[in-house]
Short mmCIF file of C-alpha atoms in Angstrom, two decimals:
data_model
loop_
_atom_site.label_atom_id
_atom_site.label_comp_id
_atom_site.label_asym_id
_atom_site.label_seq_id
_atom_site.Cartn_x
_atom_site.Cartn_y
_atom_site.Cartn_z
CA MET A 161 39.18 25.29 1.95
CA PRO A 162 39.14 24.46 5.50
CA THR A 163 35.38 25.35 6.06
CA MET A 164 34.57 22.88 2.71
CA ALA A 165 36.59 19.88 4.35
CA SER A 166 34.73 20.70 7.57
CA VAL A 167 31.41 20.69 6.05
CA MET A 168 32.27 17.52 3.59
CA GLU A 169 32.73 15.49 6.98
CA ASP A 170 28.82 15.90 7.99
CA PRO A 171 26.14 13.68 6.47
CA THR A 172 24.86 15.40 3.40
CA LEU A 173 21.74 15.23 0.98
CA GLU A 174 22.55 13.41 -2.03
CA ARG A 175 19.28 12.84 -3.71
CA HIS A 176 15.79 12.90 -3.09
CA PHE A 177 13.05 10.40 -4.58
CA LYS A 178 9.56 11.57 -5.14
CA GLY A 179 6.86 9.31 -6.60
CA HIS A 180 4.87 7.88 -3.50
CA LYS A 181 1.42 9.38 -3.35
CA ASP A 182 1.27 9.04 0.18
CA ALA A 183 3.55 8.21 3.31
CA VAL A 184 6.79 6.26 2.81
CA THR A 185 6.51 3.58 5.58
CA CYS A 186 10.06 1.74 4.72
CA ALA A 187 13.15 1.66 2.57
CA ASP A 188 16.18 -0.74 1.93
CA PHE A 189 19.15 -0.84 0.05
CA ASN A 190 20.26 -3.46 -2.57
CA PRO A 191 23.28 -5.46 -1.56
CA ASN A 192 24.62 -4.53 -5.17
CA ARG A 193 24.59 -0.57 -4.28
CA LYS A 194 22.31 0.12 -7.63
CA GLN A 195 19.12 0.05 -6.11
CA LEU A 196 16.84 1.70 -3.16
CA ALA A 197 13.48 0.05 -2.70
CA SER A 198 10.65 1.71 -0.63
CA GLY A 199 7.31 1.06 0.51
CA SER A 200 3.94 3.44 1.02
CA VAL A 201 0.52 3.72 2.20
CA ASP A 202 -0.04 4.02 -1.20
CA LYS A 203 0.09 0.29 -1.73
CA SER A 204 2.99 0.44 -4.07
CA LEU A 205 6.51 -0.90 -3.66
CA MET A 206 9.01 1.52 -5.56
CA ILE A 207 12.38 0.50 -6.93
CA TRP A 208 14.84 3.26 -7.23
CA ASN A 209 17.76 2.76 -9.60
CA LEU A 210 20.64 5.11 -8.31
CA ALA A 211 22.24 6.06 -11.54
CA PRO A 212 21.54 9.08 -12.80
CA LYS A 213 18.59 9.26 -15.04
CA ALA A 214 17.93 5.80 -14.52
CA ARG A 215 13.89 4.72 -14.54
CA ALA A 216 12.24 3.69 -11.48
CA PHE A 217 9.84 0.88 -11.08
CA ARG A 218 6.36 1.00 -9.13
CA PHE A 219 5.17 -2.50 -8.46
CA ILE A 220 1.56 -2.81 -7.85
CA GLY A 221 0.42 -5.88 -6.08
CA HIS A 222 -0.78 -5.37 -2.35
CA GLN A 223 -4.17 -4.38 -1.37
CA ASP A 224 -3.28 -2.40 1.65
CA VAL A 225 -0.67 -0.48 3.26
CA ILE A 226 2.78 -1.63 2.76
CA THR A 227 4.80 -2.12 6.37
CA ALA A 228 8.32 -3.19 5.37
CA VAL A 229 10.34 -4.09 2.59
CA GLN A 230 13.84 -5.76 2.88
CA PHE A 231 16.35 -7.11 -0.45
CA SER A 232 17.66 -10.54 0.09
CA PRO A 233 21.34 -10.91 0.75
CA PHE A 234 21.88 -11.39 -2.58
CA GLY A 235 19.77 -8.56 -4.13
CA ASN A 236 17.98 -11.24 -6.37
CA LEU A 237 14.65 -10.75 -4.50
CA VAL A 238 12.61 -8.12 -2.38
CA ALA A 239 10.09 -9.07 0.31
CA THR A 240 7.28 -6.72 1.45
CA SER A 241 4.87 -7.20 3.88
CA SER A 242 1.24 -5.70 3.91
CA MET A 243 -1.50 -4.63 6.26
CA ASP A 244 -3.79 -6.90 4.00
CA ARG A 245 -2.17 -10.15 5.77
CA THR A 246 0.03 -10.97 3.13
CA VAL A 247 4.06 -11.42 2.38
CA ARG A 248 5.40 -10.95 -1.27
CA LEU A 249 8.68 -11.80 -2.75
CA TRP A 250 9.18 -10.01 -5.60
CA THR A 251 11.94 -10.22 -8.54
CA PRO A 252 13.06 -6.68 -8.93
CA SER A 253 12.98 -6.42 -12.73
CA ILE A 254 10.66 -5.17 -15.56
CA LYS A 255 8.47 -8.49 -15.38
CA GLY A 256 7.15 -7.37 -12.00
CA GLU A 257 6.49 -11.13 -10.87
CA SER A 258 5.98 -11.60 -7.07
CA THR A 259 4.88 -15.12 -4.98
CA VAL A 260 2.27 -14.39 -2.22
CA PHE A 261 2.85 -15.96 1.14
CA LYS A 262 -0.69 -16.53 3.49
CA ALA A 263 -0.71 -17.69 6.89
CA HIS A 264 -1.28 -15.03 9.07
CA THR A 265 -4.52 -13.73 10.50
CA ALA A 266 -4.10 -10.20 10.77
CA ALA A 267 -1.93 -7.28 9.57
CA ILE A 268 1.78 -7.93 9.02
CA ARG A 269 3.89 -4.88 10.21
CA SER A 270 7.47 -6.32 9.44
CA VAL A 271 9.13 -8.63 7.52
CA ALA A 272 13.04 -10.08 6.86
CA PHE A 273 15.44 -12.09 5.50
CA SER A 274 17.99 -14.05 7.36
CA HIS A 275 21.45 -13.62 6.70
CA ASP A 276 21.74 -16.35 4.32
CA GLY A 277 18.75 -15.81 2.18
CA GLN A 278 16.66 -19.25 2.98
CA ARG A 279 14.17 -17.99 5.34
CA LEU A 280 12.01 -15.12 6.34
CA VAL A 281 10.86 -14.01 9.85
CA THR A 282 7.20 -11.80 9.81
CA ALA A 283 5.46 -10.25 12.65
CA SER A 284 2.01 -9.59 13.03
CA ASP A 285 -1.15 -8.35 14.81
CA ASP A 286 -2.14 -11.74 14.98
CA LYS A 287 0.57 -11.82 18.16
CA SER A 288 2.63 -14.23 16.28
CA VAL A 289 6.07 -14.07 14.70
CA LYS A 290 6.27 -16.45 11.60
CA VAL A 291 9.04 -18.19 10.14
CA TRP A 292 8.85 -19.07 6.34
CA SER A 293 11.29 -20.85 3.59
CA VAL A 294 12.15 -18.83 0.89
CA HIS A 295 13.40 -21.42 -1.53
CA ARG A 296 10.06 -23.87 -0.77
CA GLN A 297 7.68 -20.99 -0.34
CA CYS A 298 6.31 -22.51 2.92
CA PHE A 299 5.24 -21.75 6.34
CA ILE A 300 7.80 -23.48 8.58
CA TYR A 301 6.99 -22.63 12.44
CA SER A 302 5.09 -19.96 14.75
CA LEU A 303 6.14 -18.12 17.70
CA ASN A 304 3.69 -17.25 20.29
CA GLN A 305 4.02 -15.74 23.39
CA HIS A 306 3.92 -11.87 22.71
CA THR A 307 0.21 -11.06 24.45
CA ASN A 308 -0.26 -8.16 21.99
CA TRP A 309 0.42 -6.85 18.15
CA VAL A 310 3.80 -7.95 17.15
CA ARG A 311 5.57 -4.69 15.81
CA CYS A 312 8.91 -6.27 14.44
CA ALA A 313 10.99 -9.24 14.31
CA ARG A 314 14.76 -9.67 12.91
CA PHE A 315 17.16 -12.79 12.78
CA SER A 316 20.55 -12.61 14.37
CA PRO A 317 23.44 -12.74 11.86
CA ASP A 318 24.46 -16.37 12.55
CA GLY A 319 20.43 -17.19 12.39
CA ARG A 320 20.43 -19.09 15.49
CA LEU A 321 18.04 -16.19 17.53
CA ILE A 322 15.25 -14.19 16.56
CA ALA A 323 14.46 -10.85 18.31
CA SER A 324 10.84 -9.94 18.40
CA CYS A 325 8.88 -6.58 19.91
CA GLY A 326 5.48 -5.77 20.18
CA ASP A 327 2.85 -3.35 22.05
CA ASP A 328 2.86 -5.92 25.07
CA ARG A 329 5.60 -3.73 26.02
CA SER A 330 8.50 -6.68 25.48
CA VAL A 331 11.29 -7.55 23.41
CA ARG A 332 11.41 -11.31 23.32
CA LEU A 333 14.52 -13.10 22.54
CA TRP A 334 14.08 -17.02 20.43
CA ASP A 335 16.00 -19.90 19.80
CA THR A 336 15.44 -21.10 16.25
CA SER A 337 16.59 -24.63 16.96
CA THR A 338 14.06 -25.26 19.99
CA LYS A 339 11.52 -22.85 19.19
CA HIS A 340 11.46 -21.45 22.92
CA CYS A 341 11.63 -17.89 24.34
CA ILE A 342 15.22 -17.79 26.29
CA ASN A 343 14.58 -13.87 27.49
CA CYS A 344 12.50 -11.58 27.71
CA PHE A 345 13.21 -7.56 28.30
CA THR A 346 10.15 -5.63 29.66
CA ASP A 347 11.38 -2.15 30.68
CA TYR A 348 9.36 -0.08 28.52
CA GLY A 349 7.06 2.72 29.44
CA GLY A 350 4.75 2.05 25.99
CA SER A 351 4.84 -0.20 22.70
CA ALA A 352 8.53 -1.23 21.52
CA THR A 353 8.15 -0.24 18.17
CA PHE A 354 11.21 -1.99 16.64
CA VAL A 355 14.28 -4.20 17.13
CA ASP A 356 17.61 -5.12 15.34
CA PHE A 357 20.64 -7.08 15.56
CA ASN A 358 24.07 -5.07 15.72
CA SER A 359 26.40 -6.39 12.72
CA SER A 360 28.61 -8.66 14.90
CA GLY A 361 25.49 -10.08 16.65
CA THR A 362 26.32 -9.27 20.22
CA CYS A 363 23.70 -6.62 20.91
CA ILE A 364 20.05 -5.63 20.07
CA ALA A 365 18.83 -2.24 20.15
CA SER A 366 15.48 -1.42 20.65
CA SER A 367 13.24 1.75 20.45
CA GLY A 368 10.12 2.60 22.05
CA ALA A 369 6.80 4.63 21.33
CA ASP A 370 8.00 6.37 24.65
CA SER A 371 10.85 7.88 22.77
CA SER A 372 13.42 6.05 24.37
CA LEU A 373 16.24 3.66 22.80
CA LYS A 374 17.99 0.75 24.46
CA ILE A 375 20.90 -1.24 23.84
CA TRP A 376 21.24 -5.01 25.16
CA ASP A 377 24.73 -6.74 25.22
CA LEU A 378 23.68 -10.43 24.46
CA ARG A 379 26.68 -11.88 26.25
CA THR A 380 25.55 -10.16 29.66
CA ASN A 381 21.86 -9.94 28.99
CA LYS A 382 22.12 -6.52 30.43
CA LEU A 383 21.09 -3.10 29.14
CA ILE A 384 24.03 -1.22 28.39
CA GLN A 385 22.78 2.07 26.57
CA HIS A 386 20.10 3.92 27.14
CA TYR A 387 19.28 7.04 25.32
CA GLN A 388 16.56 9.50 25.21
CA VAL A 389 17.24 12.20 22.49
CA HIS A 390 13.96 12.24 20.87
CA SER A 391 11.01 14.38 21.48
CA ALA A 392 8.38 11.62 20.44
CA GLY A 393 8.12 8.10 19.61
CA ILE A 394 10.72 6.56 17.52
CA ASN A 395 9.57 4.15 14.66
CA SER A 396 12.56 3.11 13.13
CA PHE A 397 16.55 2.78 13.51
CA SER A 398 19.63 1.26 11.65
CA PHE A 399 23.04 0.08 12.95
CA HIS A 400 26.31 1.26 10.75
CA PRO A 401 28.02 -1.45 9.58
CA SER A 402 30.74 -1.09 11.69
CA ASN A 403 28.50 -1.02 14.81
CA ASN A 404 30.12 2.65 15.58
CA TYR A 405 27.13 4.42 14.81
CA LEU A 406 23.36 4.32 14.80
CA ILE A 407 20.37 6.38 12.84
CA SER A 408 16.76 6.45 14.17
CA GLY A 409 13.66 8.05 12.70
CA SER A 410 11.08 9.79 14.93
CA MET A 411 7.45 11.22 14.88
CA ASP A 412 9.34 14.51 15.97
CA ARG A 413 10.03 14.82 12.07
CA THR A 414 14.15 14.34 12.74
CA VAL A 415 16.40 11.84 12.20
CA LYS A 416 19.08 11.59 14.81
CA ILE A 417 22.68 10.15 14.59
CA LEU A 418 24.16 8.71 17.76
CA ASP A 419 27.80 7.62 18.08
CA LEU A 420 27.50 4.42 20.05
CA LEU A 421 31.45 4.35 21.17
CA GLU A 422 31.24 7.77 22.22
CA GLY A 423 27.74 7.21 23.90
CA ARG A 424 26.34 10.38 22.35
CA LEU A 425 24.11 11.97 19.62
CA ILE A 426 26.22 13.55 17.01
CA TYR A 427 23.81 14.80 14.30
CA THR A 428 20.41 16.25 14.21
CA LEU A 429 18.79 16.17 10.42
CA HIS A 430 15.81 18.49 9.85
CA GLY A 431 15.01 17.09 5.90
CA HIS A 432 11.27 15.79 6.54
CA LYS A 433 7.78 18.01 6.87
CA GLY A 434 6.45 15.35 8.78
CA ALA A 435 7.31 12.44 10.92
CA VAL A 436 10.09 10.04 9.67
CA LEU A 437 8.58 6.80 9.47
CA THR A 438 11.93 5.02 8.11
CA VAL A 439 15.63 4.68 8.28
CA ALA A 440 18.48 2.28 6.66
CA PHE A 441 21.90 2.48 6.45
CA SER A 442 23.23 0.94 2.84
CA ARG A 443 25.25 -2.36 3.33
CA ALA A 444 28.50 -0.61 2.76
CA GLY A 445 27.35 2.38 5.41
CA ASP A 446 28.54 5.05 2.83
CA LEU A 447 24.78 6.03 2.29
CA PHE A 448 21.75 6.08 4.19
CA ALA A 449 17.95 6.56 3.74
CA SER A 450 15.01 8.15 5.45
CA GLY A 451 11.54 7.91 4.25
CA GLY A 452 8.35 10.01 5.85
CA ALA A 453 4.47 11.07 6.29
CA ASP A 454 5.50 13.65 3.48
CA GLY A 455 5.85 10.83 0.88
CA GLN A 456 9.45 11.61 0.28
CA VAL A 457 12.41 9.24 0.25
CA LEU A 458 15.90 11.20 1.22
CA MET A 459 19.14 9.62 0.35
CA TRP A 460 22.38 11.25 2.46
CA ARG A 461 25.35 10.56 2.08
CA THR A 462 27.27 9.43 5.82
CA ASN A 463 30.55 11.26 5.37
CA PHE A 464 30.93 11.26 9.25
CA ASP A 465 32.09 7.56 9.26
CA THR A 466 35.05 8.61 7.84
CA LYS A 467 37.07 10.55 10.60
CA SER A 468 36.68 10.16 14.37
CA TYR A 469 34.28 12.46 15.74
CA GLN A 470 36.90 14.03 17.52
CA ASP A 471 38.62 15.36 14.64
CA VAL A 472 35.02 16.79 13.15
CA LEU A 473 34.61 18.54 16.30
CA GLN A 474 37.71 20.01 16.07
CA GLN A 475 37.43 20.94 12.34
CA HIS A 476 33.43 22.22 12.47
CA ASN A 477 33.34 26.00 12.37
CA ARG A 478 30.14 25.94 14.98
CA ARG A 479 32.21 24.40 17.77
CA SER A 480 33.01 26.78 20.26
CA THR A 481 32.84 25.05 23.63
CA PRO A 482 34.73 21.46 24.51
CA ASP A 483 33.02 18.37 24.69
CA PRO A 484 31.89 16.88 27.66
CA PRO A 485 33.84 13.65 28.84
CA PRO A 486 32.48 10.19 27.83
CA HIS A 487 30.13 8.69 30.21
CA LEU A 488 32.69 6.28 32.79
CA THR A 489 29.83 3.47 32.59
CA ASP A 490 30.34 3.50 28.57
CA ILE A 491 33.88 1.68 29.40
CA HIS A 492 33.87 -2.22 30.18
CA PRO A 493 32.59 -3.39 32.87
CA ARG A 494 29.16 -1.27 31.29
CA GLY A 495 25.84 -0.71 33.51
CA PRO A 496 23.06 0.79 32.36
CA HIS A 497 22.58 4.75 32.17
CA LEU A 498 20.45 7.24 30.41
CA HIS A 499 22.07 9.20 27.67
CA HIS A 500 20.45 12.92 27.05
CA PRO A 501 20.99 15.24 24.10
CA GLN A 502 24.15 17.23 24.51
CA HIS A 503 24.05 20.45 23.33
CA THR A 504 27.05 20.23 21.07
CA ALA A 505 25.10 17.96 18.76
CA ILE A 506 25.27 19.33 15.35
CA GLN A 507 21.76 20.54 13.64
CA ILE A 508 21.39 20.08 9.97
CA SER A 509 18.82 21.64 7.69
CA PRO A 510 19.35 21.00 4.13
CA LYS A 511 17.18 23.60 2.65
CA VAL A 512 19.72 24.06 -0.27
CA ALA A 513 17.85 22.94 -3.42
CA ASP A 514 18.83 19.22 -3.90
CA THR A 515 19.94 19.54 -8.03
CA GLN A 516 21.61 15.86 -8.18
CA SER A 517 17.68 14.61 -8.26
CA THR A 518 15.53 14.35 -11.03
CA ASP A 519 12.49 13.09 -11.39
CA PRO A 520 12.65 9.36 -13.13
CA HIS A 521 10.49 7.90 -15.39
CA VAL A 522 8.37 5.36 -13.46
CA ILE A 523 7.09 2.22 -14.86
CA GLU A 524 4.30 0.40 -13.38
CA LEU A 525 4.29 -3.26 -12.61
CA GLY A 526 2.03 -5.79 -11.37
CA GLN A 527 -1.65 -5.73 -11.28
CA ALA A 528 -3.34 -3.51 -14.14
CA ILE A 529 -6.00 -1.04 -13.63
CA HIS A 530 -8.97 -3.25 -14.48
CA ASP A 531 -8.88 -6.87 -13.59
CA THR A 532 -8.39 -9.08 -16.60
CA THR A 533 -9.64 -12.23 -14.80
CA LEU A 534 -12.95 -13.43 -15.74
CA LEU A 535 -15.22 -15.66 -13.58
CA SER A 536 -14.06 -18.47 -15.78
CA GLY A 537 -10.68 -18.02 -14.74
CA ARG A 538 -9.30 -17.01 -18.26
CA LYS A 539 -8.00 -13.77 -19.71
CA ARG A 540 -8.60 -11.74 -22.82
CA LEU A 541 -5.74 -10.52 -24.38
CA THR A 542 -4.51 -9.34 -27.90
CA PRO A 543 -2.10 -11.58 -29.55
CA THR A 544 0.75 -9.51 -28.77
CA GLN A 545 -0.18 -9.42 -24.97
CA ALA A 546 -0.56 -13.52 -25.05
CA ALA A 547 2.71 -13.78 -26.58
CA ALA A 548 4.37 -11.90 -23.93
CA ALA A 549 2.26 -13.79 -21.34
CA ALA A 550 3.65 -16.84 -22.36
CA ALA A 551 7.12 -15.47 -22.63
CA VAL A 552 6.76 -14.40 -19.26
CA ASP A 553 5.45 -17.61 -17.99
CA SER A 554 8.01 -19.96 -19.58
CA HIS A 555 11.17 -18.36 -17.57
CA HIS A 556 11.25 -17.65 -13.99
CA SER A 557 14.70 -16.86 -12.74
CA ASN A 558 14.18 -17.61 -9.26
CA GLY A 559 12.72 -20.84 -9.74
CA PHE A 560 9.25 -19.99 -8.44
CA PRO A 561 6.41 -22.32 -10.13
CA ALA A 562 3.88 -21.00 -12.41
CA HIS A 563 0.78 -20.78 -9.85
CA HIS A 564 2.73 -19.12 -7.40
CA VAL A 565 3.53 -16.13 -9.57
CA VAL A 566 1.36 -12.97 -10.21
CA SER A 567 2.59 -11.57 -13.58
CA SER A 568 0.74 -9.19 -15.76
CA ALA A 569 0.63 -5.90 -17.97
CA VAL A 570 3.11 -3.11 -17.58
CA GLU A 571 1.68 0.39 -17.65
CA GLY A 572 3.51 3.24 -18.83
CA TRP A 573 4.44 6.25 -16.77
CA THR A 574 6.12 9.27 -18.04
CA GLY A 575 8.87 11.46 -15.79
CA GLU A 576 7.53 14.42 -17.21
CA GLU A 577 5.16 14.97 -14.69
CA SER A 578 5.35 16.43 -11.06
CA ALA A 579 6.65 14.34 -8.28
CA GLY A 580 4.02 12.22 -6.61
CA ARG A 581 1.44 13.26 -9.09
CA ALA A 582 2.28 10.87 -12.01
CA GLY A 583 -0.56 10.09 -14.26
CA LEU A 584 -1.14 6.69 -15.96
CA ILE A 585 -0.73 7.35 -19.63
CA SER A 586 -2.33 5.35 -22.18
CA GLY A 587 -2.76 5.51 -26.33
CA SER A 588 -0.18 8.44 -27.42
CA ARG A 589 1.46 8.67 -23.64
CA THR A 590 1.35 12.12 -23.59
CA GLY A 591 2.72 13.61 -20.72
CA ALA A 592 0.98 16.63 -18.56
CA GLY A 593 3.38 19.27 -19.82
CA GLY A 594 1.48 17.82 -23.30
CA GLY A 595 4.62 16.95 -24.87
CA GLY A 596 4.38 13.47 -27.09
CA ARG A 597 7.11 10.44 -26.60
CA GLY A 598 9.83 11.02 -29.24
CA ARG A 599 10.71 8.52 -31.78
CA ARG A 600 14.24 8.92 -30.21
CA GLU A 601 13.25 7.94 -27.13
CA GLU A 602 11.38 4.69 -28.00
CA GLU A 603 14.68 3.65 -30.16
CA GLU A 604 16.79 4.55 -27.47
CA GLU A 605 14.35 2.02 -25.00
CA GLU A 606 14.45 -0.95 -27.48
CA GLU A 607 18.17 -0.44 -27.38
CA ARG A 608 18.53 -1.10 -23.79
CA GLY A 609 15.70 -4.24 -23.99
CA GLN A 610 13.15 -2.63 -22.16
CA THR A 611 9.51 -4.05 -22.38
CA HIS A 612 6.74 -1.98 -24.45
CA PRO A 613 3.72 -1.56 -22.26
CA LEU A 614 1.01 -3.54 -23.01
CA GLU A 615 -2.59 -2.59 -23.70
CA VAL A 616 -5.06 -4.86 -21.48
CA LEU A 617 -8.55 -5.05 -22.78
CA SER A 618 -11.07 -5.39 -19.60
CA GLY A 619 -13.66 -8.39 -19.47
CA HIS A 620 -15.56 -6.38 -17.32
CA PRO A 621 -16.48 -2.81 -16.72
CA SER A 622 -14.45 -1.34 -13.72
CA GLY A 623 -17.65 -0.81 -11.11
CA LEU A 624 -18.00 -4.30 -11.79
CA ASN A 625 -14.62 -5.30 -11.09
CA SER A 626 -14.56 -3.29 -7.78
CA THR A 627 -17.68 -4.69 -6.92
CA LEU A 628 -16.47 -8.62 -7.29
CA LYS A 629 -13.19 -7.57 -5.66
CA HIS A 630 -14.97 -6.19 -2.67
CA ILE A 631 -17.68 -9.15 -2.62
CA VAL A 632 -14.20 -11.86 -2.88
CA GLN A 633 -12.45 -9.76 0.36
CA GLN A 634 -16.13 -10.08 2.05
CA LEU A 635 -16.43 -13.54 1.72
CA ASP A 636 -12.70 -13.98 3.15
CA ILE A 637 -13.58 -12.24 5.88
CA LEU A 638 -16.65 -14.64 6.43
CA THR A 639 -14.50 -17.78 5.68
CA GLN A 640 -11.78 -16.39 8.64
CA THR A 641 -14.75 -15.76 10.75
CA VAL A 642 -16.22 -18.93 10.01
CA SER A 643 -12.96 -20.88 10.74
CA VAL A 644 -12.87 -18.83 14.35
CA LEU A 645 -16.15 -20.17 15.59
CA GLU A 646 -15.29 -23.39 14.12
CA GLU A 647 -12.57 -23.60 16.63
CA ARG A 648 -14.78 -21.83 19.47
CA LEU A 649 -17.23 -24.29 18.72
CA THR A 650 -14.84 -27.23 19.23
CA LEU A 651 -13.36 -26.10 22.23
CA THR A 652 -17.07 -25.77 23.71
CA GLU A 653 -17.79 -28.96 22.71
CA ASP A 654 -14.37 -30.26 24.68
CA LYS A 655 -15.40 -28.30 27.67
CA LEU A 656 -19.03 -29.65 27.88
CA LYS A 657 -17.61 -33.21 26.92
CA GLU A 658 -15.34 -33.06 30.06
CA CYS A 659 -17.99 -31.33 32.32
CA LEU A 660 -20.23 -34.29 31.59
CA VAL A 661 -17.65 -36.88 32.36
CA HIS A 662 -17.26 -35.13 35.56
CA GLN A 663 -20.60 -35.21 36.22
CA SER A 664 -21.41 -38.59 35.80
CA GLN A 665 -18.24 -39.46 37.56
CA ILE A 666 -19.80 -37.31 40.31
CA LEU A 667 -23.43 -39.23 39.99
CA LYS A 668 -21.56 -42.50 40.30
CA ASP A 669 -19.53 -41.55 43.26
CA MET A 670 -22.50 -40.42 44.85
CA ARG A 671 -24.45 -43.45 44.11
CA ALA A 672 -21.70 -45.66 45.36
CA SER A 673 -21.47 -43.84 48.61
CA GLY A 674 -25.22 -43.64 49.12
CA GLU A 675 -25.13 -47.70 48.81
CA ARG A 676 -22.29 -48.13 51.19
CA GLN A 677 -24.16 -46.06 53.87
CA ARG A 678 -27.42 -48.01 52.96
CA THR A 679 -25.67 -51.26 53.09
CA GLU A 680 -23.71 -49.98 56.41
CA SER A 681 -27.25 -49.09 58.12
CA GLU A 682 -28.67 -52.14 57.34
CA GLU A 683 -25.90 -53.96 59.03
CA THR A 684 -25.96 -52.06 61.86
CA ASP A 685 -29.68 -52.30 62.56
CA GLY A 686 -29.95 -56.27 61.39
CA SER A 687 -26.98 -57.11 63.98
CA PRO A 688 -28.08 -59.00 68.04
CA VAL A 689 -27.95 -56.72 70.88
CA LEU A 690 -26.26 -58.05 73.69
CA SER A 691 -27.79 -57.53 77.07
CA THR A 692 -25.94 -58.18 80.36
#
């Protein structure tokens, strides 16, 4: 029993979620502790219900890779950013409604809510950080001092500051009231990939493509901890709510857990078969999730935050050497110092089969496979679909204006197929195993109040739809290109006007000078000569 008690203090793999068809780029827990959201290169947002045998929802709407996802503080909204240059606000329900925000002119790398849920902050490859109003659903202002792509931006807990980082190798701190950059940290050997505040707002941490992780004290504006524990670039990290721990995910395929009070690496987790692209603690800190290039989302139980690190060391049966003393500089006043991995860090490889996870039924929400909108803007729907659409349009739980809400049919997905290869089922909704959907399951679904999938009749063949979408995308690109050219032409005209004004002024000055010289010479020639 002592050995089992010891093992239970280590983080353990609780569940895995398979359903994405490509790399998982981002993940976040719902504050209500009932859901986990993840975004992927496959352009879809997945909402996983943590209850056993519960259904999962796939939200379709973005036209390119989803780069970031975050639940609102109250859990009633989910924000996603994408390389399609848009941000979407989703209601995590079976309706699959979303609001689209457009203002960036390049791929958006991150999105985050303020802690009161009233604002969003986004970071983009257009070198800007933008702030949005959630309630009014509009762009408010932009922060523009980065000189290269901006990878990440976050609000401080009190909303008075914004931290951002990017490929210009800098971490910037902004005052949200004055919109000015009040500090800039530039001590990086490569791109700064991720930034975030701790829960008290006294420190910010930032990670780099050079595999470094740095923690800055905002009260003194000094670097207080510097970790070099990964062997490749860090993609993401997350503070534990207690501020005592930090998890990080890296291109080296590992998740590292740092004890910030002791200033040391305590765990290395080997669960992914490729790069770890995202990590996130739950709001309570009892769980954390990791997602990676292998298309998996792994959910871990923290465990180690219930006992002190020294107690875990004493009980762990793999320990044979005493733990090294902490850095003296970890005791205030702190100074910048480098933390290398210690040989006492515990390596965990969860090779035991995860028996708690079952492939959930996945319901697809959002855009249908074929675009149902005709050129005239009308939709061809069956009477049942028209009634359902009218019901959806008449009720928006978050008060979204009708012209902003994207709502469309639900396509059925069965959970009988292997993870990551779920196929769209129509007609009889037969699974890959050939088993039909039983009457009892349909009755249970009705009792739960689930909406039945709607069959969508496409107004155009799929080939024509894809061609039209491509034309629309190209027109969008041309419109933006023309806009940029107009701006440049305006600037050029202004410069030419300035040059012409300067030239005319120079000509006037030259003429005036010539006239003065001529007048002076005439006066000199016409003056009488005195003789002695």
